[in-house]
């Protein structure tokens, strides 16, 4: 896999360089609520611009239905990129149409443009190779070189991620090189004890990685909505808590395998409950109750780890040498249910381990709860991509960058 530094050594001045970034930032209307993904690709864009390249940044945002949708415009991301670069960033109002062609043609050496959301074109995500390839052909007309640096999208077989690199000389950006290097530390010659913390809403989203980690990890801590399926699999009632009943047999099998292999599964011993899901906009106090994890009332739902669980999880992470964390422990967006997630983040900081926050909601939580990002070993920009890598899957976007 060629690196961006090798590409720069060959010379990029005056060349049009297509950078497939991940600018899929959360928006409140047109306001970016977390610019972490923009900041993550900034070094690659800046390096290319400083070397005299004509930089074309492209990304998806959200899940539009293959047609323009103002709610998913990349215009706010383009504006923020310009602020962070301290330079004007041009914006094309389409992907491969007249605006994109004109904006790219107007670029001078060292200048940067962002084209509109790639998913406004159905060819970007099409499962039909010919349709996807046709869109990649049109994107290739805009550029001379390709740099893949959108780690959050490398697990997708999309035109700009998989097909376009085959049409242009290509290299991996600095972000992708860093992400892959970190993930190798979680899969090859891992320093032990190796602890994994998995949260989030659905156990079905994590089945593949749990299956793989049973062969790798020493300790797996479960939280979030998925914990209640594990508690139910152990025979406990979970009241109105989130439950994937169809996944109970799989969970029971994993618990059995873990016991046989000596992998420690750690589940909540107490939880915070309330009669209903909290209003995340008003964030009014909800007065949650703390109950034992095996004594959740029938009319209550679990929404976060309880204080005893927070202490337990901190103790299970204290002696770890490597920790991977993906998924919040509760509804961290509401102050009543943020303590479980905060406790895990603090435990990672307090440990002497190499710590990896696996993207997605976990990365957002770290920022929203006010933690110093530099206190962690690495904060990934791609939750889904990280999980699939840890599952041992081949990621199309990485395969496409191989020489």
mmCIF file of C-alpha atoms in Angstrom:
data_model
loop_
_atom_site.group_PDB
_atom_site.id
_atom_site.type_symbol
_atom_site.label_atom_id
_atom_site.label_comp_id
_atom_site.label_asym_id
_atom_site.label_seq_id
_atom_site.Cartn_x
_atom_site.Cartn_y
_atom_site.Cartn_z
ATOM 1 C CA UNK A 1 0.000 0.000 0.000
ATOM 2 C CA UNK A 2 1.630 3.232 -1.154
ATOM 3 C CA UNK A 3 1.673 5.985 1.454
ATOM 4 C CA UNK A 4 0.931 9.649 0.937
ATOM 5 C CA UNK A 5 4.557 10.447 1.747
ATOM 6 C CA UNK A 6 5.671 8.258 -1.154
ATOM 7 C CA UNK A 7 3.168 10.041 -3.372
ATOM 8 C CA UNK A 8 4.510 13.420 -2.268
ATOM 9 C CA UNK A 9 8.069 12.274 -2.998
ATOM 10 C CA UNK A 10 7.016 11.556 -6.572
ATOM 11 C CA UNK A 11 5.624 15.092 -6.855
ATOM 12 C CA UNK A 12 2.034 16.311 -6.835
ATOM 13 C CA UNK A 13 2.443 19.989 -7.736
ATOM 14 C CA UNK A 14 -0.110 21.025 -10.336
ATOM 15 C CA UNK A 15 -1.836 17.638 -10.227
ATOM 16 C CA UNK A 16 -5.506 17.155 -9.356
ATOM 17 C CA UNK A 17 -5.666 14.873 -6.321
ATOM 18 C CA UNK A 18 -8.987 13.287 -5.368
ATOM 19 C CA UNK A 19 -9.114 12.738 -1.603
ATOM 20 C CA UNK A 20 -11.840 10.365 -0.480
ATOM 21 C CA UNK A 21 -12.393 11.665 3.039
ATOM 22 C CA UNK A 22 -14.992 10.890 5.688
ATOM 23 C CA UNK A 23 -16.787 14.165 6.421
ATOM 24 C CA UNK A 24 -19.867 12.350 7.702
ATOM 25 C CA UNK A 25 -20.278 14.697 10.647
ATOM 26 C CA UNK A 26 -23.339 14.987 12.896
ATOM 27 C CA UNK A 27 -25.482 18.025 12.119
ATOM 28 C CA UNK A 28 -28.109 19.971 14.029
ATOM 29 C CA UNK A 29 -29.694 21.642 11.020
ATOM 30 C CA UNK A 30 -26.626 23.189 9.384
ATOM 31 C CA UNK A 31 -24.570 23.299 12.591
ATOM 32 C CA UNK A 32 -21.829 20.691 13.010
ATOM 33 C CA UNK A 33 -21.991 19.247 16.520
ATOM 34 C CA UNK A 34 -18.738 17.253 16.308
ATOM 35 C CA UNK A 35 -16.026 18.106 13.753
ATOM 36 C CA UNK A 36 -13.695 15.263 14.733
ATOM 37 C CA UNK A 37 -13.811 13.587 11.337
ATOM 38 C CA UNK A 38 -12.959 16.813 9.543
ATOM 39 C CA UNK A 39 -10.007 17.419 11.836
ATOM 40 C CA UNK A 40 -8.864 13.827 11.298
ATOM 41 C CA UNK A 41 -8.370 14.277 7.537
ATOM 42 C CA UNK A 42 -6.935 17.782 7.876
ATOM 43 C CA UNK A 43 -3.238 16.734 7.914
ATOM 44 C CA UNK A 44 -3.609 14.859 4.621
ATOM 45 C CA UNK A 45 -5.399 17.739 2.891
ATOM 46 C CA UNK A 46 -2.906 20.273 4.254
ATOM 47 C CA UNK A 47 0.105 18.205 3.151
ATOM 48 C CA UNK A 48 -1.197 17.922 -0.388
ATOM 49 C CA UNK A 49 -2.088 21.595 -0.615
ATOM 50 C CA UNK A 50 1.298 22.664 0.746
ATOM 51 C CA UNK A 51 2.947 20.477 -1.892
ATOM 52 C CA UNK A 52 1.088 22.349 -4.629
ATOM 53 C CA UNK A 53 -1.616 19.793 -5.425
ATOM 54 C CA UNK A 54 -5.064 20.840 -6.568
ATOM 55 C CA UNK A 55 -7.072 19.015 -3.930
ATOM 56 C CA UNK A 56 -10.598 17.691 -4.523
ATOM 57 C CA UNK A 57 -12.158 16.451 -1.275
ATOM 58 C CA UNK A 58 -15.128 14.099 -1.546
ATOM 59 C CA UNK A 59 -17.274 12.329 1.013
ATOM 60 C CA UNK A 60 -20.710 11.028 1.868
ATOM 61 C CA UNK A 61 -22.916 12.406 4.622
ATOM 62 C CA UNK A 62 -25.874 10.519 6.039
ATOM 63 C CA UNK A 63 -28.027 8.258 3.909
ATOM 64 C CA UNK A 64 -29.781 10.212 1.179
ATOM 65 C CA UNK A 65 -31.667 8.100 -1.335
ATOM 66 C CA UNK A 66 -29.377 8.524 -4.335
ATOM 67 C CA UNK A 67 -30.657 12.012 -5.127
ATOM 68 C CA UNK A 68 -29.927 15.549 -3.866
ATOM 69 C CA UNK A 69 -31.345 16.326 -0.411
ATOM 70 C CA UNK A 70 -30.482 19.670 1.215
ATOM 71 C CA UNK A 71 -30.582 18.082 4.677
ATOM 72 C CA UNK A 72 -27.452 16.081 3.763
ATOM 73 C CA UNK A 73 -25.441 18.760 1.967
ATOM 74 C CA UNK A 74 -21.707 18.862 2.610
ATOM 75 C CA UNK A 75 -21.708 22.662 2.502
ATOM 76 C CA UNK A 76 -21.307 23.009 6.304
ATOM 77 C CA UNK A 77 -18.407 20.527 6.258
ATOM 78 C CA UNK A 78 -16.727 22.431 3.424
ATOM 79 C CA UNK A 79 -17.020 25.677 5.366
ATOM 80 C CA UNK A 80 -15.566 24.085 8.497
ATOM 81 C CA UNK A 81 -12.686 22.557 6.511
ATOM 82 C CA UNK A 82 -11.848 26.025 5.242
ATOM 83 C CA UNK A 83 -11.866 27.421 8.776
ATOM 84 C CA UNK A 84 -9.517 24.686 9.983
ATOM 85 C CA UNK A 85 -7.190 25.088 6.998
ATOM 86 C CA UNK A 86 -7.223 28.862 7.301
ATOM 87 C CA UNK A 87 -7.862 29.099 3.567
ATOM 88 C CA UNK A 88 -10.747 29.437 1.156
ATOM 89 C CA UNK A 89 -12.306 26.120 0.172
ATOM 90 C CA UNK A 90 -14.434 26.085 -2.965
ATOM 91 C CA UNK A 91 -17.662 24.099 -2.949
ATOM 92 C CA UNK A 92 -19.290 22.336 -5.903
ATOM 93 C CA UNK A 93 -23.047 21.934 -5.681
ATOM 94 C CA UNK A 94 -22.986 18.571 -7.485
ATOM 95 C CA UNK A 95 -20.701 15.550 -7.708
ATOM 96 C CA UNK A 96 -19.787 15.076 -11.380
ATOM 97 C CA UNK A 97 -21.923 17.736 -13.090
ATOM 98 C CA UNK A 98 -21.256 21.226 -14.396
ATOM 99 C CA UNK A 99 -20.555 22.720 -10.975
ATOM 100 C CA UNK A 100 -17.980 20.074 -10.037
ATOM 101 C CA UNK A 101 -16.226 20.379 -13.400
ATOM 102 C CA UNK A 102 -16.117 24.174 -13.184
ATOM 103 C CA UNK A 103 -14.909 24.264 -9.583
ATOM 104 C CA UNK A 104 -12.150 21.736 -10.275
ATOM 105 C CA UNK A 105 -11.093 23.514 -13.463
ATOM 106 C CA UNK A 106 -10.768 26.766 -11.512
ATOM 107 C CA UNK A 107 -8.452 25.312 -8.869
ATOM 108 C CA UNK A 108 -4.939 26.670 -8.728
ATOM 109 C CA UNK A 109 -1.906 24.934 -7.275
ATOM 110 C CA UNK A 110 -2.327 24.480 -3.513
ATOM 111 C CA UNK A 111 -6.050 25.176 -3.557
ATOM 112 C CA UNK A 112 -8.805 22.951 -2.144
ATOM 113 C CA UNK A 113 -12.381 22.212 -3.180
ATOM 114 C CA UNK A 114 -15.117 20.007 -1.764
ATOM 115 C CA UNK A 115 -17.676 18.418 -4.067
ATOM 116 C CA UNK A 116 -21.224 17.691 -2.954
ATOM 117 C CA UNK A 117 -22.342 14.540 -1.137
ATOM 118 C CA UNK A 118 -21.343 11.495 -3.187
ATOM 119 C CA UNK A 119 -24.507 9.675 -2.173
ATOM 120 C CA UNK A 120 -26.582 12.237 -4.073
ATOM 121 C CA UNK A 121 -25.684 9.996 -7.040
ATOM 122 C CA UNK A 122 -27.224 6.498 -6.993
ATOM 123 C CA UNK A 123 -24.090 5.077 -8.602
ATOM 124 C CA UNK A 124 -22.062 5.639 -5.422
ATOM 125 C CA UNK A 125 -23.796 2.924 -3.401
ATOM 126 C CA UNK A 126 -25.222 0.755 -6.191
ATOM 127 C CA UNK A 127 -24.847 -2.998 -5.850
ATOM 128 C CA UNK A 128 -24.647 -3.185 -9.652
ATOM 129 C CA UNK A 129 -20.987 -3.207 -10.672
ATOM 130 C CA UNK A 130 -21.680 -1.503 -14.003
ATOM 131 C CA UNK A 131 -23.663 1.371 -12.469
ATOM 132 C CA UNK A 132 -21.081 1.868 -9.774
ATOM 133 C CA UNK A 133 -18.275 1.692 -12.310
ATOM 134 C CA UNK A 134 -19.928 4.264 -14.542
ATOM 135 C CA UNK A 135 -20.054 6.732 -11.654
ATOM 136 C CA UNK A 136 -16.417 5.967 -10.811
ATOM 137 C CA UNK A 137 -15.501 6.711 -14.452
ATOM 138 C CA UNK A 138 -17.045 10.166 -14.165
ATOM 139 C CA UNK A 139 -15.310 10.854 -10.865
ATOM 140 C CA UNK A 140 -11.989 9.769 -12.392
ATOM 141 C CA UNK A 141 -12.346 12.470 -15.049
ATOM 142 C CA UNK A 142 -11.981 15.074 -12.303
ATOM 143 C CA UNK A 143 -8.558 13.930 -11.080
ATOM 144 C CA UNK A 144 -5.068 12.664 -11.865
ATOM 145 C CA UNK A 145 -4.367 10.903 -8.563
ATOM 146 C CA UNK A 146 -6.390 9.285 -5.771
ATOM 147 C CA UNK A 147 -5.769 9.341 -2.021
ATOM 148 C CA UNK A 148 -7.973 7.163 0.171
ATOM 149 C CA UNK A 149 -8.330 8.668 3.634
ATOM 150 C CA UNK A 150 -11.957 8.024 4.594
ATOM 151 C CA UNK A 151 -11.429 5.210 7.075
ATOM 152 C CA UNK A 152 -15.050 5.361 8.218
ATOM 153 C CA UNK A 153 -16.117 4.176 4.747
ATOM 154 C CA UNK A 154 -13.495 1.551 3.865
ATOM 155 C CA UNK A 155 -15.838 -1.308 4.791
ATOM 156 C CA UNK A 156 -18.210 -0.194 2.018
ATOM 157 C CA UNK A 157 -17.967 -1.424 -1.575
ATOM 158 C CA UNK A 158 -18.868 1.989 -2.965
ATOM 159 C CA UNK A 159 -17.765 3.689 -6.162
ATOM 160 C CA UNK A 160 -15.525 6.320 -4.567
ATOM 161 C CA UNK A 161 -14.051 3.814 -2.093
ATOM 162 C CA UNK A 162 -13.605 0.642 -4.132
ATOM 163 C CA UNK A 163 -13.943 1.337 -7.860
ATOM 164 C CA UNK A 164 -12.245 4.717 -8.231
ATOM 165 C CA UNK A 165 -8.784 3.660 -6.941
ATOM 166 C CA UNK A 166 -8.629 1.102 -9.767
ATOM 167 C CA UNK A 167 -8.941 3.955 -12.269
ATOM 168 C CA UNK A 168 -6.236 6.269 -10.903
ATOM 169 C CA UNK A 169 -2.748 5.987 -9.394
ATOM 170 C CA UNK A 170 -3.508 5.728 -5.704
ATOM 171 C CA UNK A 171 -2.127 5.930 -2.186
ATOM 172 C CA UNK A 172 -3.337 5.704 1.395
ATOM 173 C CA UNK A 173 -3.671 8.932 3.349
ATOM 174 C CA UNK A 174 -2.170 9.485 6.780
ATOM 175 C CA UNK A 175 -5.412 8.776 8.623
ATOM 176 C CA UNK A 176 -5.901 5.352 7.055
ATOM 177 C CA UNK A 177 -2.259 4.453 7.691
ATOM 178 C CA UNK A 178 -2.667 5.399 11.360
ATOM 179 C CA UNK A 179 -5.964 3.514 11.752
ATOM 180 C CA UNK A 180 -4.584 0.318 10.218
ATOM 181 C CA UNK A 181 -1.457 0.529 12.359
ATOM 182 C CA UNK A 182 -3.569 0.823 15.505
ATOM 183 C CA UNK A 183 -5.855 -2.051 14.554
ATOM 184 C CA UNK A 184 -2.856 -4.283 13.975
ATOM 185 C CA UNK A 185 -1.923 -3.678 17.618
ATOM 186 C CA UNK A 186 -5.339 -5.120 18.512
ATOM 187 C CA UNK A 187 -4.955 -8.217 16.352
ATOM 188 C CA UNK A 188 -1.234 -9.041 16.113
ATOM 189 C CA UNK A 189 1.105 -9.549 19.094
ATOM 190 C CA UNK A 190 -1.403 -8.012 21.496
ATOM 191 C CA UNK A 191 -0.098 -6.928 24.890
ATOM 192 C CA UNK A 192 -2.043 -8.677 27.647
ATOM 193 C CA UNK A 193 -4.287 -8.597 29.571
ATOM 194 C CA UNK A 194 -6.467 -7.563 26.603
ATOM 195 C CA UNK A 195 -9.825 -6.125 27.678
ATOM 196 C CA UNK A 196 -12.686 -5.232 25.343
ATOM 197 C CA UNK A 197 -15.616 -3.018 26.284
ATOM 198 C CA UNK A 198 -18.680 -3.331 24.045
ATOM 199 C CA UNK A 199 -21.824 -1.234 24.352
ATOM 200 C CA UNK A 200 -24.433 0.330 22.138
ATOM 201 C CA UNK A 201 -28.014 -0.541 21.472
ATOM 202 C CA UNK A 202 -28.099 -3.879 19.666
ATOM 203 C CA UNK A 203 -26.234 -7.095 20.365
ATOM 204 C CA UNK A 204 -26.851 -8.123 16.731
ATOM 205 C CA UNK A 205 -24.498 -5.324 15.617
ATOM 206 C CA UNK A 206 -21.668 -6.857 17.633
ATOM 207 C CA UNK A 207 -22.149 -10.613 17.117
ATOM 208 C CA UNK A 208 -19.385 -10.923 14.541
ATOM 209 C CA UNK A 209 -16.802 -9.073 16.580
ATOM 210 C CA UNK A 210 -17.730 -10.956 19.769
ATOM 211 C CA UNK A 211 -17.310 -14.233 17.909
ATOM 212 C CA UNK A 212 -13.838 -13.207 16.735
ATOM 213 C CA UNK A 213 -12.766 -11.657 20.030
ATOM 214 C CA UNK A 214 -13.506 -14.867 21.922
ATOM 215 C CA UNK A 215 -10.294 -16.107 20.286
ATOM 216 C CA UNK A 216 -8.330 -12.940 21.105
ATOM 217 C CA UNK A 217 -9.486 -11.171 24.266
ATOM 218 C CA UNK A 218 -8.930 -12.054 27.915
ATOM 219 C CA UNK A 219 -11.899 -10.081 29.218
ATOM 220 C CA UNK A 220 -15.075 -8.728 27.578
ATOM 221 C CA UNK A 221 -17.199 -6.114 29.367
ATOM 222 C CA UNK A 222 -20.756 -5.639 28.111
ATOM 223 C CA UNK A 223 -22.903 -2.516 28.559
ATOM 224 C CA UNK A 224 -25.493 -0.400 26.814
ATOM 225 C CA UNK A 225 -28.769 -1.698 25.448
ATOM 226 C CA UNK A 226 -27.134 -4.940 24.353
ATOM 227 C CA UNK A 227 -26.440 -5.876 27.992
ATOM 228 C CA UNK A 228 -30.099 -6.675 28.593
ATOM 229 C CA UNK A 229 -30.082 -9.461 26.014
ATOM 230 C CA UNK A 230 -27.096 -10.946 27.864
ATOM 231 C CA UNK A 231 -28.892 -10.618 31.215
ATOM 232 C CA UNK A 232 -31.991 -12.254 29.749
ATOM 233 C CA UNK A 233 -29.808 -15.062 28.349
ATOM 234 C CA UNK A 234 -28.670 -15.703 31.929
ATOM 235 C CA UNK A 235 -32.286 -16.074 33.017
ATOM 236 C CA UNK A 236 -32.885 -12.615 34.467
ATOM 237 C CA UNK A 237 -35.965 -10.511 33.789
ATOM 238 C CA UNK A 238 -35.201 -7.186 32.123
ATOM 239 C CA UNK A 239 -38.568 -5.424 32.319
ATOM 240 C CA UNK A 240 -39.157 -2.962 29.466
ATOM 241 C CA UNK A 241 -35.446 -2.719 28.616
ATOM 242 C CA UNK A 242 -34.200 -3.035 25.063
ATOM 243 C CA UNK A 243 -34.176 -6.746 24.218
ATOM 244 C CA UNK A 244 -33.347 -8.780 21.119
ATOM 245 C CA UNK A 245 -35.020 -12.025 22.069
ATOM 246 C CA UNK A 246 -34.052 -13.731 18.808
ATOM 247 C CA UNK A 247 -30.370 -13.289 19.706
ATOM 248 C CA UNK A 248 -30.590 -15.083 23.066
ATOM 249 C CA UNK A 249 -29.477 -18.494 21.702
ATOM 250 C CA UNK A 250 -26.388 -16.908 20.090
ATOM 251 C CA UNK A 251 -25.557 -15.044 23.291
ATOM 252 C CA UNK A 252 -25.923 -18.213 25.363
ATOM 253 C CA UNK A 253 -23.547 -19.981 22.991
ATOM 254 C CA UNK A 254 -20.990 -17.174 23.342
ATOM 255 C CA UNK A 255 -21.209 -17.277 27.124
ATOM 256 C CA UNK A 256 -20.625 -21.036 27.020
ATOM 257 C CA UNK A 257 -17.648 -20.693 24.667
ATOM 258 C CA UNK A 258 -16.176 -17.927 26.790
ATOM 259 C CA UNK A 259 -16.382 -20.126 29.872
ATOM 260 C CA UNK A 260 -14.700 -23.002 28.034
ATOM 261 C CA UNK A 261 -11.895 -20.766 26.739
ATOM 262 C CA UNK A 262 -11.345 -18.926 30.015
ATOM 263 C CA UNK A 263 -12.476 -15.588 28.610
ATOM 264 C CA UNK A 264 -14.112 -13.512 31.327
ATOM 265 C CA UNK A 265 -17.484 -12.000 30.427
ATOM 266 C CA UNK A 266 -18.394 -9.094 32.704
ATOM 267 C CA UNK A 267 -22.026 -7.922 32.834
ATOM 268 C CA UNK A 268 -23.711 -5.150 34.835
ATOM 269 C CA UNK A 269 -24.482 -5.932 38.475
ATOM 270 C CA UNK A 270 -26.723 -2.883 38.903
ATOM 271 C CA UNK A 271 -28.429 -0.502 36.474
ATOM 272 C CA UNK A 272 -30.237 2.822 36.378
ATOM 273 C CA UNK A 273 -33.900 2.443 35.392
ATOM 274 C CA UNK A 274 -36.812 4.728 34.556
ATOM 275 C CA UNK A 275 -40.378 4.154 33.323
ATOM 276 C CA UNK A 276 -39.616 5.468 29.812
ATOM 277 C CA UNK A 277 -36.881 6.647 27.495
ATOM 278 C CA UNK A 278 -35.739 10.191 28.363
ATOM 279 C CA UNK A 279 -36.391 13.283 26.251
ATOM 280 C CA UNK A 280 -32.982 13.991 24.757
ATOM 281 C CA UNK A 281 -33.912 17.531 23.679
ATOM 282 C CA UNK A 282 -35.404 18.863 26.891
ATOM 283 C CA UNK A 283 -33.003 16.843 29.084
ATOM 284 C CA UNK A 284 -35.226 17.458 32.086
ATOM 285 C CA UNK A 285 -34.382 15.477 35.257
ATOM 286 C CA UNK A 286 -35.908 11.975 35.238
ATOM 287 C CA UNK A 287 -35.080 10.760 38.760
ATOM 288 C CA UNK A 288 -33.801 7.305 37.788
ATOM 289 C CA UNK A 289 -33.737 4.482 40.322
ATOM 290 C CA UNK A 290 -30.801 2.157 40.902
ATOM 291 C CA UNK A 291 -31.701 -1.528 41.003
ATOM 292 C CA UNK A 292 -29.811 -4.814 40.911
ATOM 293 C CA UNK A 293 -29.319 -6.090 37.378
ATOM 294 C CA UNK A 294 -31.294 -9.215 38.237
ATOM 295 C CA UNK A 295 -34.175 -7.250 39.773
ATOM 296 C CA UNK A 296 -35.356 -4.863 37.067
ATOM 297 C CA UNK A 297 -39.052 -4.065 37.614
ATOM 298 C CA UNK A 298 -41.494 -5.168 34.914
ATOM 299 C CA UNK A 299 -42.517 -1.565 34.175
ATOM 300 C CA UNK A 300 -38.987 -0.097 34.050
ATOM 301 C CA UNK A 301 -36.254 0.041 31.427
ATOM 302 C CA UNK A 302 -32.520 -0.038 32.008
ATOM 303 C CA UNK A 303 -30.793 3.094 30.671
ATOM 304 C CA UNK A 304 -27.276 3.047 32.130
ATOM 305 C CA UNK A 305 -24.861 1.114 34.312
ATOM 306 C CA UNK A 306 -25.269 1.625 38.053
ATOM 307 C CA UNK A 307 -22.553 2.811 40.468
ATOM 308 C CA UNK A 308 -21.487 -0.680 41.538
ATOM 309 C CA UNK A 309 -21.095 -1.674 37.897
ATOM 310 C CA UNK A 310 -19.027 1.440 37.234
ATOM 311 C CA UNK A 311 -16.670 0.461 40.061
ATOM 312 C CA UNK A 312 -16.550 -3.142 38.848
ATOM 313 C CA UNK A 313 -15.725 -2.151 35.272
ATOM 314 C CA UNK A 314 -13.025 0.270 36.413
ATOM 315 C CA UNK A 315 -11.411 -2.552 38.423
ATOM 316 C CA UNK A 316 -11.535 -4.877 35.402
ATOM 317 C CA UNK A 317 -9.747 -2.289 33.258
ATOM 318 C CA UNK A 318 -7.179 -1.154 35.814
ATOM 319 C CA UNK A 319 -4.632 -3.912 35.114
ATOM 320 C CA UNK A 320 -5.204 -4.183 31.345
ATOM 321 C CA UNK A 321 -2.325 -3.659 28.926
ATOM 322 C CA UNK A 322 -4.603 -3.231 25.890
ATOM 323 C CA UNK A 323 -8.196 -1.941 25.822
ATOM 324 C CA UNK A 324 -10.587 -1.586 22.893
ATOM 325 C CA UNK A 325 -13.865 0.219 23.570
ATOM 326 C CA UNK A 326 -16.799 0.474 21.171
ATOM 327 C CA UNK A 327 -20.251 1.645 22.221
ATOM 328 C CA UNK A 328 -21.620 3.743 25.105
ATOM 329 C CA UNK A 329 -22.791 2.189 28.355
ATOM 330 C CA UNK A 330 -26.084 4.081 28.433
ATOM 331 C CA UNK A 331 -28.060 6.977 27.010
ATOM 332 C CA UNK A 332 -25.086 9.294 27.512
ATOM 333 C CA UNK A 333 -26.757 12.179 25.657
ATOM 334 C CA UNK A 334 -28.914 12.728 28.758
ATOM 335 C CA UNK A 335 -27.052 13.835 31.914
ATOM 336 C CA UNK A 336 -28.955 11.342 34.091
ATOM 337 C CA UNK A 337 -27.549 8.420 32.098
ATOM 338 C CA UNK A 338 -24.029 9.555 31.182
ATOM 339 C CA UNK A 339 -22.154 8.280 34.224
ATOM 340 C CA UNK A 340 -21.603 4.721 32.976
ATOM 341 C CA UNK A 341 -20.006 5.936 29.763
ATOM 342 C CA UNK A 342 -18.024 8.588 31.655
ATOM 343 C CA UNK A 343 -16.756 5.946 34.081
ATOM 344 C CA UNK A 344 -15.459 3.719 31.274
ATOM 345 C CA UNK A 345 -13.719 6.649 29.591
ATOM 346 C CA UNK A 346 -12.106 7.658 32.877
ATOM 347 C CA UNK A 347 -11.027 4.066 33.559
ATOM 348 C CA UNK A 348 -9.255 3.969 30.192
ATOM 349 C CA UNK A 349 -7.450 7.201 31.031
ATOM 350 C CA UNK A 350 -6.482 5.972 34.503
ATOM 351 C CA UNK A 351 -5.073 2.685 33.206
ATOM 352 C CA UNK A 352 -1.569 2.233 31.836
ATOM 353 C CA UNK A 353 -3.001 0.381 28.845
ATOM 354 C CA UNK A 354 -2.785 1.128 25.149
ATOM 355 C CA UNK A 355 -6.360 2.379 24.729
ATOM 356 C CA UNK A 356 -8.432 2.543 21.559
ATOM 357 C CA UNK A 357 -11.832 4.217 21.367
ATOM 358 C CA UNK A 358 -13.521 2.527 18.436
ATOM 359 C CA UNK A 359 -15.268 5.377 16.673
ATOM 360 C CA UNK A 360 -18.984 6.049 16.281
ATOM 361 C CA UNK A 361 -20.946 6.952 19.403
ATOM 362 C CA UNK A 362 -17.980 6.155 21.657
ATOM 363 C CA UNK A 363 -15.832 8.816 20.000
ATOM 364 C CA UNK A 364 -18.719 11.287 20.101
ATOM 365 C CA UNK A 365 -19.265 10.545 23.790
ATOM 366 C CA UNK A 366 -15.627 11.240 24.630
ATOM 367 C CA UNK A 367 -15.932 14.689 23.088
ATOM 368 C CA UNK A 368 -19.427 15.487 24.359
ATOM 369 C CA UNK A 369 -18.477 14.514 27.917
ATOM 370 C CA UNK A 370 -15.483 16.825 27.762
ATOM 371 C CA UNK A 371 -12.544 14.417 27.855
ATOM 372 C CA UNK A 372 -9.157 15.337 26.432
ATOM 373 C CA UNK A 373 -8.789 13.256 23.278
ATOM 374 C CA UNK A 374 -5.027 13.118 23.774
ATOM 375 C CA UNK A 375 -5.564 11.160 26.988
ATOM 376 C CA UNK A 376 -6.449 8.070 24.907
ATOM 377 C CA UNK A 377 -4.067 6.025 22.802
ATOM 378 C CA UNK A 378 -6.245 6.421 19.719
ATOM 379 C CA UNK A 379 -9.756 7.554 18.864
ATOM 380 C CA UNK A 380 -10.938 5.904 15.662
ATOM 381 C CA UNK A 381 -12.965 7.711 13.019
ATOM 382 C CA UNK A 382 -14.714 4.545 11.885
ATOM 383 C CA UNK A 383 -16.807 2.449 14.253
ATOM 384 C CA UNK A 384 -18.184 0.028 11.671
ATOM 385 C CA UNK A 385 -14.877 -0.254 9.828
ATOM 386 C CA UNK A 386 -13.001 -0.919 13.075
ATOM 387 C CA UNK A 387 -15.423 -3.665 14.075
ATOM 388 C CA UNK A 388 -15.260 -5.383 10.681
ATOM 389 C CA UNK A 389 -11.462 -5.266 10.737
ATOM 390 C CA UNK A 390 -11.500 -6.887 14.184
ATOM 391 C CA UNK A 391 -13.876 -9.527 12.813
ATOM 392 C CA UNK A 392 -11.160 -10.469 10.336
ATOM 393 C CA UNK A 393 -13.111 -9.300 7.303
ATOM 394 C CA UNK A 394 -11.516 -7.962 4.120
ATOM 395 C CA UNK A 395 -12.396 -4.280 3.852
ATOM 396 C CA UNK A 396 -13.019 -3.268 0.201
ATOM 397 C CA UNK A 397 -11.539 0.221 0.595
ATOM 398 C CA UNK A 398 -8.284 -1.139 2.010
ATOM 399 C CA UNK A 399 -8.064 -3.913 -0.558
ATOM 400 C CA UNK A 400 -8.474 -1.306 -3.316
ATOM 401 C CA UNK A 401 -5.452 0.635 -2.043
ATOM 402 C CA UNK A 402 -3.129 -2.375 -2.132
ATOM 403 C CA UNK A 403 -0.606 -2.278 -4.972
#
